[in-house]
Amino acid sequence: MADLTSPLAGPDPTVGDLLAARPHLSMHALDGLVLEDVPLNAIADAVGTPTWVMGAATLRARYRRLAGAMRDAGLTPSIYFAVKANDHLAILQILAAEGAGADVVSGGELRRARAAGVPASRIVFSGVGKTADELRLALAEGIAHVAVESAEELEILSALAVAAGRTARITLRVNPDVDAGTHEKITTGLSTNKFGIPYAHAADLYARAVDLPGLLPLGFSLHIGSQIVAMAPYRAAFARVAGLVRAVRARGLPVELVDCGGGLGICQRDEIEGSPAALAGAIRAELGELDVRLAIEPGRWLVGPTGVLLSRVILRKAGFDGRPPFLILDAAMNDLMRPSLYDAWHGILPLSARDAVQPVESVNVVGPVCESADSFGQGRTLPRLEDGARVALLDTGAYGMVMSSTYNARPMAAQVLVDGGRWTIIRDRQPVEALWAADRVPDWVGPAPAGD
């Protein structure tokens, strides 16, 4: 399913529909919208907007649901959280306490995971463009494995491992050429994508890896995309990798690990959420007889629904020539990039119970950034909202704050963590002066002219 709103998608979900699909959220007559047990208006009163809010208890519950589904299917995969989805230390520590490791795609993410207390033995390093310094860091830390994505990287890592006097545990990331059926910008398993080793070359390259010094090949990795809710693409990809494992073993080469990647989708609009039980069933059906260790790399499914972005209507602006009005929010594309980047759909709920029951209308929800792409949705059906009304943009726990920028000299928003009935700021709102604190003006530029 594509990660965008199609003209044929049907009417927008109502306030009641959005709440029914998100049991961690509730609407109280007096307190308004509540995350876990904390009124979101109380956070907005104290911290302002825009502000990111994450639910710790919700995150733990989702992790336990995923791990439980695997156990119920008789599987015990290593679970490596995809750090790129949300890299805050508090989030990483919550998941590490539950038993999760970390899937990282840069040296910075590796260091971040270690700073959060994730043991090196529970870190895997993916990514199509690892630098020599990043690979040296992975070797020095002694991580669980490096997912090698090309023949070129394989040779480089072998040389670096020999020079360091270490052995690199590796998998080969295979590109199975399977269409995940998602938005073109979040699919990763097609032959036209930059990721992984072509399926037809994987067996020969695995044999090469066995012969190279400094390497210990463990098996294969794959990842076919993001926001996947149907199991057919998973089963097709897992079946291809199972065939590869059998072919490699037939050549007398050992294979002990298959890393199944991530990509399980969530309900953003009116989709059926990706099912951990169905994913476990797909893994068991295609890989269960191989006698291999298994791993998965969930990201969005774990953290996406646990977060909201609080915002405020700056201005209600009349539409042109009878078209829908504009609701201009104080959040923008620099805060939440996904709608501009992927045409992603995010639910929008009023924080006020009174606002939530107003008559609905069609509106264009936009931000104040000086770009036409700065939009959270065109022709959205929402209760009528006036200047100053507060809203929550839903399902922003993944690829939200972590993709933020300071474009248009807009400071980074504050971050808050809720846990049951308590909450605390986990990252202060960035002071505007910090935006230029690292700037250096050469002496030869000279001072600015005096003002009038």
Tab-separated table of C-alpha atoms in Angstrom:
chain	number	residue	atom	x	y	z
A	1	MET	CA	0.000	0.000	0.000
A	2	ALA	CA	1.341	3.390	-0.951
A	3	ASP	CA	2.248	5.839	1.785
A	4	LEU	CA	0.114	8.615	0.351
A	5	THR	CA	-3.463	9.727	0.024
A	6	SER	CA	-5.031	8.828	-3.286
A	7	PRO	CA	-7.972	10.746	-4.748
A	8	LEU	CA	-9.926	7.483	-4.496
A	9	ALA	CA	-9.103	6.854	-0.861
A	10	GLY	CA	-12.582	7.807	0.330
A	11	PRO	CA	-13.650	10.180	3.086
A	12	ASP	CA	-11.209	11.114	5.806
A	13	PRO	CA	-11.506	9.242	9.105
A	14	THR	CA	-13.530	11.065	11.736
A	15	VAL	CA	-12.270	12.111	15.167
A	16	GLY	CA	-13.917	8.973	16.549
A	17	ASP	CA	-12.309	6.768	13.891
A	18	LEU	CA	-8.828	8.113	14.646
A	19	LEU	CA	-9.251	7.622	18.378
A	20	ALA	CA	-10.683	4.120	18.018
A	21	ALA	CA	-7.576	2.998	16.142
A	22	ARG	CA	-5.259	4.452	18.806
A	23	PRO	CA	-6.092	3.129	22.282
A	24	HIS	CA	-3.242	5.102	23.850
A	25	LEU	CA	-5.162	8.294	22.985
A	26	SER	CA	-8.494	9.351	24.478
A	27	MET	CA	-10.694	12.443	24.466
A	28	HIS	CA	-11.927	13.682	27.864
A	29	ALA	CA	-14.698	16.215	28.221
A	30	LEU	CA	-12.655	18.487	30.498
A	31	ASP	CA	-9.029	17.577	29.790
A	32	GLY	CA	-9.343	17.195	26.045
A	33	LEU	CA	-6.966	14.897	24.183
A	34	VAL	CA	-4.991	12.647	26.527
A	35	LEU	CA	-1.908	10.527	25.707
A	36	GLU	CA	-1.691	7.590	28.109
A	37	ASP	CA	-2.805	9.467	31.255
A	38	VAL	CA	-1.459	12.938	30.498
A	39	PRO	CA	-3.613	15.753	29.049
A	40	LEU	CA	-1.748	17.121	26.050
A	41	ASN	CA	-3.057	20.630	26.741
A	42	ALA	CA	-1.117	20.560	30.018
A	43	ILE	CA	2.082	19.929	28.067
A	44	ALA	CA	1.280	22.645	25.532
A	45	ASP	CA	0.526	25.081	28.377
A	46	ALA	CA	3.892	24.412	30.001
A	47	VAL	CA	6.175	23.867	27.017
A	48	GLY	CA	4.466	25.625	24.117
A	49	THR	CA	4.181	24.460	20.535
A	50	PRO	CA	5.376	22.896	18.352
A	51	THR	CA	6.364	20.060	20.694
A	52	TRP	CA	6.967	16.375	20.103
A	53	VAL	CA	5.433	14.006	22.655
A	54	MET	CA	6.212	10.283	22.981
A	55	GLY	CA	4.491	7.646	25.131
A	56	ALA	CA	6.908	5.339	26.975
A	57	ALA	CA	4.264	2.894	28.211
A	58	THR	CA	2.828	2.675	24.703
A	59	LEU	CA	6.282	1.920	23.310
A	60	ARG	CA	6.886	-0.852	25.837
A	61	ALA	CA	3.498	-2.379	25.085
A	62	ARG	CA	4.193	-2.418	21.347
A	63	TYR	CA	7.598	-4.016	21.821
A	64	ARG	CA	6.107	-6.715	24.029
A	65	ARG	CA	3.341	-7.348	21.498
A	66	LEU	CA	5.903	-7.810	18.721
A	67	ALA	CA	8.199	-10.031	20.789
A	68	GLY	CA	5.192	-12.023	22.053
A	69	ALA	CA	3.947	-12.660	18.514
A	70	MET	CA	7.340	-14.084	17.607
A	71	ARG	CA	7.387	-16.325	20.674
A	72	ASP	CA	3.858	-17.536	19.988
A	73	ALA	CA	5.032	-18.641	16.541
A	74	GLY	CA	7.925	-20.551	18.082
A	75	LEU	CA	10.499	-17.986	16.949
A	76	THR	CA	13.182	-16.248	18.996
A	77	PRO	CA	14.694	-13.661	16.648
A	78	SER	CA	17.137	-11.042	17.797
A	79	ILE	CA	15.247	-7.738	17.634
A	80	TYR	CA	17.338	-4.802	16.448
A	81	PHE	CA	15.504	-1.461	16.586
A	82	ALA	CA	16.069	0.684	13.482
A	83	VAL	CA	17.675	3.723	15.109
A	84	LYS	CA	17.016	5.909	12.062
A	85	ALA	CA	13.307	5.880	12.987
A	86	ASN	CA	13.883	7.689	16.309
A	87	ASP	CA	17.330	8.161	17.799
A	88	HIS	CA	16.597	9.899	21.113
A	89	LEU	CA	18.633	8.337	23.924
A	90	ALA	CA	15.536	7.902	26.080
A	91	ILE	CA	13.792	5.893	23.354
A	92	LEU	CA	16.866	3.742	22.811
A	93	GLN	CA	17.197	3.101	26.536
A	94	ILE	CA	13.537	2.136	26.916
A	95	LEU	CA	13.869	-0.391	24.121
A	96	ALA	CA	17.241	-1.661	25.351
A	97	ALA	CA	15.681	-2.320	28.763
A	98	GLU	CA	13.071	-4.448	26.982
A	99	GLY	CA	15.815	-6.486	25.310
A	100	ALA	CA	16.139	-4.769	21.946
A	101	GLY	CA	19.404	-4.195	20.179
A	102	ALA	CA	20.051	-1.519	17.555
A	103	ASP	CA	20.195	-1.481	13.771
A	104	VAL	CA	22.386	1.481	12.803
A	105	VAL	CA	23.190	3.040	9.434
A	106	SER	CA	26.001	5.438	10.324
A	107	GLY	CA	28.882	5.836	12.707
A	108	GLY	CA	26.908	8.527	14.498
A	109	GLU	CA	24.021	6.148	15.113
A	110	LEU	CA	26.449	3.494	16.338
A	111	ARG	CA	27.933	5.923	18.846
A	112	ARG	CA	24.442	7.056	19.849
A	113	ALA	CA	23.345	3.481	20.510
A	114	ARG	CA	26.431	2.863	22.620
A	115	ALA	CA	25.823	6.117	24.522
A	116	ALA	CA	22.324	4.819	25.296
A	117	GLY	CA	23.849	1.689	26.816
A	118	VAL	CA	23.137	-0.754	23.995
A	119	PRO	CA	25.856	-3.443	24.138
A	120	ALA	CA	28.027	-3.666	21.036
A	121	SER	CA	27.088	-7.335	20.804
A	122	ARG	CA	23.480	-6.239	20.124
A	123	ILE	CA	24.248	-3.764	17.322
A	124	VAL	CA	24.158	-4.434	13.579
A	125	PHE	CA	25.418	-1.973	10.980
A	126	SER	CA	23.450	-1.600	7.749
A	127	GLY	CA	23.723	1.001	4.998
A	128	VAL	CA	24.850	1.266	1.416
A	129	GLY	CA	27.670	3.781	1.931
A	130	LYS	CA	29.716	3.009	5.038
A	131	THR	CA	32.985	4.944	5.192
A	132	ALA	CA	36.304	3.390	6.103
A	133	ASP	CA	36.243	5.231	9.436
A	134	GLU	CA	32.767	3.885	10.189
A	135	LEU	CA	33.862	0.340	9.395
A	136	ARG	CA	36.923	0.763	11.623
A	137	LEU	CA	34.594	1.890	14.419
A	138	ALA	CA	32.403	-1.192	13.931
A	139	LEU	CA	35.490	-3.408	14.071
A	140	ALA	CA	36.824	-1.704	17.181
A	141	GLU	CA	33.477	-1.998	18.970
A	142	GLY	CA	33.046	-5.669	18.038
A	143	ILE	CA	29.413	-5.371	16.942
A	144	ALA	CA	27.146	-8.327	16.179
A	145	HIS	CA	27.551	-8.057	12.414
A	146	VAL	CA	28.031	-5.709	9.498
A	147	ALA	CA	25.477	-6.061	6.702
A	148	VAL	CA	27.705	-5.775	3.630
A	149	GLU	CA	25.900	-4.236	0.654
A	150	SER	CA	28.344	-4.602	-2.239
A	151	ALA	CA	31.323	-6.522	-3.564
A	152	GLU	CA	33.372	-3.355	-3.192
A	153	GLU	CA	32.473	-2.984	0.490
A	154	LEU	CA	33.363	-6.628	1.074
A	155	GLU	CA	36.919	-6.103	-0.175
A	156	ILE	CA	37.333	-2.882	1.795
A	157	LEU	CA	36.111	-4.448	5.036
A	158	SER	CA	38.410	-7.454	4.594
A	159	ALA	CA	41.443	-5.173	4.203
A	160	LEU	CA	40.443	-3.034	7.196
A	161	ALA	CA	39.871	-6.098	9.386
A	162	VAL	CA	43.267	-7.555	8.491
A	163	ALA	CA	44.977	-4.218	9.175
A	164	ALA	CA	43.251	-4.009	12.574
A	165	GLY	CA	43.985	-7.627	13.461
A	166	ARG	CA	40.279	-8.329	13.894
A	167	THR	CA	37.617	-10.539	12.410
A	168	ALA	CA	34.465	-8.885	11.080
A	169	ARG	CA	31.266	-10.849	11.468
A	170	ILE	CA	29.190	-10.128	8.375
A	171	THR	CA	26.024	-10.855	6.498
A	172	LEU	CA	25.459	-10.094	2.847
A	173	ARG	CA	22.463	-7.849	2.255
A	174	VAL	CA	20.610	-9.359	-0.665
A	175	ASN	CA	18.369	-7.355	-2.967
A	176	PRO	CA	15.615	-9.892	-3.752
A	177	ASP	CA	13.983	-7.723	-6.457
A	178	VAL	CA	10.596	-7.876	-4.711
A	179	ASP	CA	8.122	-4.992	-4.907
A	180	ALA	CA	6.945	-4.129	-1.385
A	181	GLY	CA	3.995	-2.173	-2.789
A	182	THR	CA	4.848	1.026	-0.901
A	183	HIS	CA	5.649	4.600	-1.935
A	184	GLU	CA	8.514	4.673	-4.443
A	185	LYS	CA	10.690	6.657	-2.030
A	186	ILE	CA	10.490	4.047	0.751
A	187	THR	CA	10.934	0.853	-1.245
A	188	THR	CA	14.386	-0.723	-0.963
A	189	GLY	CA	14.171	-4.255	-2.400
A	190	LEU	CA	13.845	-3.657	-6.153
A	191	SER	CA	16.692	-4.216	-8.593
A	192	THR	CA	16.501	-0.504	-9.463
A	193	ASN	CA	17.140	0.533	-5.840
A	194	LYS	CA	20.630	1.355	-4.590
A	195	PHE	CA	20.475	-1.127	-1.734
A	196	GLY	CA	21.965	-4.588	-1.436
A	197	ILE	CA	23.640	-7.174	-3.646
A	198	PRO	CA	21.817	-8.418	-6.749
A	199	TYR	CA	20.206	-11.765	-5.991
A	200	ALA	CA	21.906	-13.498	-8.926
A	201	HIS	CA	25.359	-12.522	-7.611
A	202	ALA	CA	24.824	-13.267	-3.918
A	203	ALA	CA	25.879	-16.925	-3.828
A	204	ASP	CA	29.165	-16.300	-5.624
A	205	LEU	CA	29.923	-13.272	-3.473
A	206	TYR	CA	29.210	-15.294	-0.320
A	207	ALA	CA	31.762	-17.866	-1.482
A	208	ARG	CA	34.219	-15.030	-2.054
A	209	ALA	CA	33.554	-13.746	1.475
A	210	VAL	CA	34.355	-17.160	2.932
A	211	ASP	CA	37.767	-17.052	1.243
A	212	LEU	CA	38.640	-13.476	2.194
A	213	PRO	CA	40.828	-12.921	5.283
A	214	GLY	CA	39.447	-11.058	8.271
A	215	LEU	CA	35.823	-11.967	7.576
A	216	LEU	CA	33.409	-14.412	9.188
A	217	PRO	CA	30.318	-14.727	6.983
A	218	LEU	CA	27.250	-15.594	9.048
A	219	GLY	CA	24.468	-15.487	6.460
A	220	PHE	CA	22.185	-13.064	4.685
A	221	SER	CA	20.217	-9.891	5.386
A	222	LEU	CA	17.368	-8.280	3.473
A	223	HIS	CA	15.064	-5.281	3.731
A	224	ILE	CA	12.455	-4.617	1.056
A	225	GLY	CA	10.900	-1.332	2.146
A	226	SER	CA	8.817	0.498	4.702
A	227	GLN	CA	5.140	0.833	5.643
A	228	ILE	CA	4.361	-2.732	4.484
A	229	VAL	CA	0.987	-4.089	5.620
A	230	ALA	CA	0.498	-7.078	3.287
A	231	MET	CA	2.435	-10.307	3.848
A	232	ALA	CA	2.781	-11.398	0.205
A	233	PRO	CA	5.885	-9.247	-0.441
A	234	TYR	CA	7.522	-10.534	2.740
A	235	ARG	CA	6.822	-14.153	1.856
A	236	ALA	CA	8.163	-13.681	-1.665
A	237	ALA	CA	11.365	-12.093	-0.347
A	238	PHE	CA	11.845	-14.670	2.426
A	239	ALA	CA	11.281	-17.502	-0.053
A	240	ARG	CA	13.977	-16.116	-2.345
A	241	VAL	CA	16.444	-15.882	0.538
A	242	ALA	CA	15.548	-19.396	1.687
A	243	GLY	CA	16.408	-20.632	-1.792
A	244	LEU	CA	19.694	-18.774	-1.587
A	245	VAL	CA	20.544	-20.361	1.770
A	246	ARG	CA	19.897	-23.827	0.357
A	247	ALA	CA	21.975	-23.106	-2.737
A	248	VAL	CA	24.921	-21.835	-0.717
A	249	ARG	CA	24.779	-24.784	1.664
A	250	ALA	CA	24.739	-27.122	-1.323
A	251	ARG	CA	28.148	-25.686	-2.168
A	252	GLY	CA	29.400	-26.739	1.255
A	253	LEU	CA	29.326	-23.258	2.775
A	254	PRO	CA	27.924	-22.616	6.264
A	255	VAL	CA	24.950	-20.297	6.824
A	256	GLU	CA	23.768	-19.680	10.380
A	257	LEU	CA	21.812	-16.383	10.262
A	258	VAL	CA	19.039	-14.710	8.266
A	259	ASP	CA	18.253	-11.091	9.161
A	260	CYS	CA	14.724	-10.436	7.869
A	261	GLY	CA	14.904	-6.637	8.098
A	262	GLY	CA	11.946	-4.462	9.043
A	263	GLY	CA	9.311	-2.396	7.286
A	264	LEU	CA	6.119	-3.527	9.033
A	265	GLY	CA	3.554	-0.778	8.541
A	266	ILE	CA	1.147	1.056	10.813
A	267	CYS	CA	-2.373	2.422	10.450
A	268	GLN	CA	-1.962	6.064	9.448
A	269	ARG	CA	-5.251	6.761	7.693
A	270	ASP	CA	-7.606	3.800	7.340
A	271	GLU	CA	-5.192	0.969	6.544
A	272	ILE	CA	-5.167	-2.289	8.466
A	273	GLU	CA	-2.062	-2.126	10.635
A	274	GLY	CA	0.703	-4.574	9.800
A	275	SER	CA	0.293	-7.612	12.038
A	276	PRO	CA	3.254	-8.912	14.060
A	277	ALA	CA	1.541	-12.299	14.213
A	278	ALA	CA	1.188	-12.368	10.424
A	279	LEU	CA	4.836	-11.362	10.022
A	280	ALA	CA	5.884	-14.130	12.393
A	281	GLY	CA	3.801	-16.551	10.370
A	282	ALA	CA	5.462	-15.452	7.133
A	283	ILE	CA	8.920	-15.872	8.640
A	284	ARG	CA	8.062	-19.290	10.032
A	285	ALA	CA	6.475	-20.478	6.771
A	286	GLU	CA	9.426	-19.555	4.565
A	287	LEU	CA	12.433	-19.762	6.902
A	288	GLY	CA	11.309	-21.961	9.779
A	289	GLU	CA	12.801	-25.189	8.408
A	290	LEU	CA	16.247	-23.775	7.647
A	291	ASP	CA	17.779	-24.221	11.113
A	292	VAL	CA	19.143	-20.675	11.192
A	293	ARG	CA	19.221	-17.939	13.779
A	294	LEU	CA	16.817	-15.149	12.900
A	295	ALA	CA	16.801	-11.379	13.331
A	296	ILE	CA	14.318	-8.597	12.610
A	297	GLU	CA	14.803	-4.820	12.446
A	298	PRO	CA	11.530	-3.041	13.336
A	299	GLY	CA	11.389	0.742	13.349
A	300	ARG	CA	8.194	2.552	12.365
A	301	TRP	CA	5.891	-0.171	13.731
A	302	LEU	CA	7.403	0.180	17.204
A	303	VAL	CA	7.687	3.945	17.567
A	304	GLY	CA	5.453	5.553	14.942
A	305	PRO	CA	2.106	5.360	16.767
A	306	THR	CA	3.651	6.263	20.124
A	307	GLY	CA	4.287	9.900	19.182
A	308	VAL	CA	2.353	13.063	18.363
A	309	LEU	CA	3.411	16.542	17.286
A	310	LEU	CA	1.572	19.316	19.124
A	311	SER	CA	0.895	22.447	17.118
A	312	ARG	CA	-1.270	25.576	17.134
A	313	VAL	CA	-3.303	27.346	14.474
A	314	ILE	CA	-1.483	30.631	13.824
A	315	LEU	CA	-3.997	31.908	11.332
A	316	ARG	CA	-7.168	30.856	9.629
A	317	LYS	CA	-6.862	32.283	6.104
A	318	ALA	CA	-9.748	32.394	3.638
A	319	GLY	CA	-9.321	30.302	0.520
A	320	PHE	CA	-9.114	31.823	-2.935
A	321	ASP	CA	-12.198	31.992	-5.175
A	322	GLY	CA	-14.352	29.946	-2.844
A	323	ARG	CA	-11.776	27.219	-2.308
A	324	PRO	CA	-11.194	25.658	1.167
A	325	PRO	CA	-9.625	27.914	3.801
A	326	PHE	CA	-6.044	27.505	4.929
A	327	LEU	CA	-5.211	26.535	8.504
A	328	ILE	CA	-1.663	27.796	9.014
A	329	LEU	CA	0.030	25.921	11.865
A	330	ASP	CA	3.112	26.852	13.855
A	331	ALA	CA	4.581	23.454	12.956
A	332	ALA	CA	6.043	23.163	9.475
A	333	MET	CA	7.844	20.935	7.018
A	334	ASN	CA	11.123	21.582	8.813
A	335	ASP	CA	9.558	19.876	11.859
A	336	LEU	CA	7.650	17.049	10.155
A	337	MET	CA	9.119	16.376	6.708
A	338	ARG	CA	7.160	13.253	5.758
A	339	PRO	CA	4.088	14.873	4.147
A	340	SER	CA	6.304	17.022	1.922
A	341	LEU	CA	8.792	14.257	1.165
A	342	TYR	CA	6.523	11.219	0.776
A	343	ASP	CA	3.013	12.672	0.457
A	344	ALA	CA	2.471	10.936	3.798
A	345	TRP	CA	-0.918	11.208	5.501
A	346	HIS	CA	-1.018	12.013	9.229
A	347	GLY	CA	-4.190	12.188	11.263
A	348	ILE	CA	-4.963	15.528	12.923
A	349	LEU	CA	-6.930	15.762	16.167
A	350	PRO	CA	-7.972	18.859	18.134
A	351	LEU	CA	-6.645	19.018	21.674
A	352	SER	CA	-9.880	20.588	22.906
A	353	ALA	CA	-12.936	18.367	23.384
A	354	ARG	CA	-15.088	21.361	22.427
A	355	ASP	CA	-13.198	21.814	19.158
A	356	ALA	CA	-13.470	18.090	18.446
A	357	VAL	CA	-17.280	18.240	18.185
A	358	GLN	CA	-17.534	21.302	15.940
A	359	PRO	CA	-19.099	20.855	12.486
A	360	VAL	CA	-16.595	19.519	9.978
A	361	GLU	CA	-15.307	21.343	6.918
A	362	SER	CA	-12.758	20.901	4.149
A	363	VAL	CA	-9.500	22.769	4.870
A	364	ASN	CA	-5.929	22.963	3.618
A	365	VAL	CA	-3.563	22.416	6.555
A	366	VAL	CA	-0.212	24.099	5.949
A	367	GLY	CA	2.827	25.423	7.753
A	368	PRO	CA	4.450	28.881	7.697
A	369	VAL	CA	7.641	27.902	5.852
A	370	CYS	CA	8.258	29.742	2.584
A	371	GLU	CA	7.743	26.688	0.353
A	372	SER	CA	4.624	25.533	-1.480
A	373	ALA	CA	5.489	21.983	-0.342
A	374	ASP	CA	4.993	23.017	3.291
A	375	SER	CA	1.654	21.261	3.632
A	376	PHE	CA	0.199	18.665	5.981
A	377	GLY	CA	-2.803	17.960	3.796
A	378	GLN	CA	-4.999	19.497	1.135
A	379	GLY	CA	-8.777	19.264	1.370
A	380	ARG	CA	-8.687	17.617	4.787
A	381	THR	CA	-11.995	17.079	6.601
A	382	LEU	CA	-11.619	18.495	10.119
A	383	PRO	CA	-13.802	20.091	12.785
A	384	ARG	CA	-13.818	23.841	12.319
A	385	LEU	CA	-10.775	25.321	14.056
A	386	GLU	CA	-10.151	28.994	14.788
A	387	ASP	CA	-6.986	30.970	15.440
A	388	GLY	CA	-5.175	29.636	18.513
A	389	ALA	CA	-6.737	26.170	18.398
A	390	ARG	CA	-4.311	23.414	19.270
A	391	VAL	CA	-3.963	20.163	17.360
A	392	ALA	CA	-1.986	16.940	17.508
A	393	LEU	CA	-0.503	15.472	14.340
A	394	LEU	CA	-0.638	11.728	14.881
A	395	ASP	CA	1.798	8.852	14.383
A	396	THR	CA	4.894	11.030	14.356
A	397	GLY	CA	7.068	8.910	16.646
A	398	ALA	CA	8.987	7.562	13.641
A	399	TYR	CA	10.803	9.717	11.094
A	400	GLY	CA	9.562	12.851	12.807
A	401	MET	CA	11.947	14.759	15.050
A	402	VAL	CA	14.840	12.715	13.722
A	403	MET	CA	14.336	14.243	10.240
A	404	SER	CA	13.803	17.807	11.477
A	405	SER	CA	15.874	20.772	10.326
A	406	THR	CA	16.209	24.459	11.122
A	407	TYR	CA	15.189	25.644	7.656
A	408	ASN	CA	13.900	29.246	7.608
A	409	ALA	CA	15.869	29.762	10.862
A	410	ARG	CA	13.232	27.868	12.818
A	411	PRO	CA	14.620	26.377	16.065
A	412	MET	CA	14.209	22.682	16.755
A	413	ALA	CA	11.037	21.899	18.691
A	414	ALA	CA	10.971	20.644	22.269
A	415	GLN	CA	10.563	16.943	23.062
A	416	VAL	CA	8.529	15.454	25.915
A	417	LEU	CA	8.236	11.890	27.218
A	418	VAL	CA	5.021	10.657	28.849
A	419	ASP	CA	5.003	7.516	30.982
A	420	GLY	CA	1.559	6.695	32.326
A	421	GLY	CA	0.513	9.742	34.322
A	422	ARG	CA	3.882	11.508	34.456
A	423	TRP	CA	5.771	13.527	31.888
A	424	THR	CA	9.061	15.351	31.491
A	425	ILE	CA	10.971	17.366	28.914
A	426	ILE	CA	13.623	15.187	27.266
A	427	ARG	CA	14.977	17.877	24.934
A	428	ASP	CA	14.583	21.603	25.497
A	429	ARG	CA	13.328	23.826	22.724
A	430	GLN	CA	16.363	25.128	20.878
A	431	PRO	CA	17.130	28.798	21.633
A	432	VAL	CA	17.066	30.875	18.476
A	433	GLU	CA	20.584	32.146	19.246
A	434	ALA	CA	21.863	28.577	18.918
A	435	LEU	CA	21.087	28.702	15.208
A	436	TRP	CA	24.128	30.887	14.548
A	437	ALA	CA	26.280	30.012	17.561
A	438	ALA	CA	28.626	27.878	15.436
A	439	ASP	CA	28.898	30.396	12.576
A	440	ARG	CA	32.332	31.936	12.025
A	441	VAL	CA	32.653	35.222	10.117
A	442	PRO	CA	36.158	35.789	8.628
A	443	ASP	CA	37.895	39.002	9.672
A	444	TRP	CA	38.175	40.099	6.050
A	445	VAL	CA	34.392	40.229	5.662
A	446	GLY	CA	34.279	43.369	7.783
A	447	PRO	CA	31.547	44.684	10.054
A	448	ALA	CA	28.006	45.278	8.885
A	449	PRO	CA	27.206	48.914	8.083
A	450	ALA	CA	25.638	50.933	10.861
A	451	GLY	CA	21.880	51.196	10.711
A	452	ASP	CA	19.912	54.397	10.290
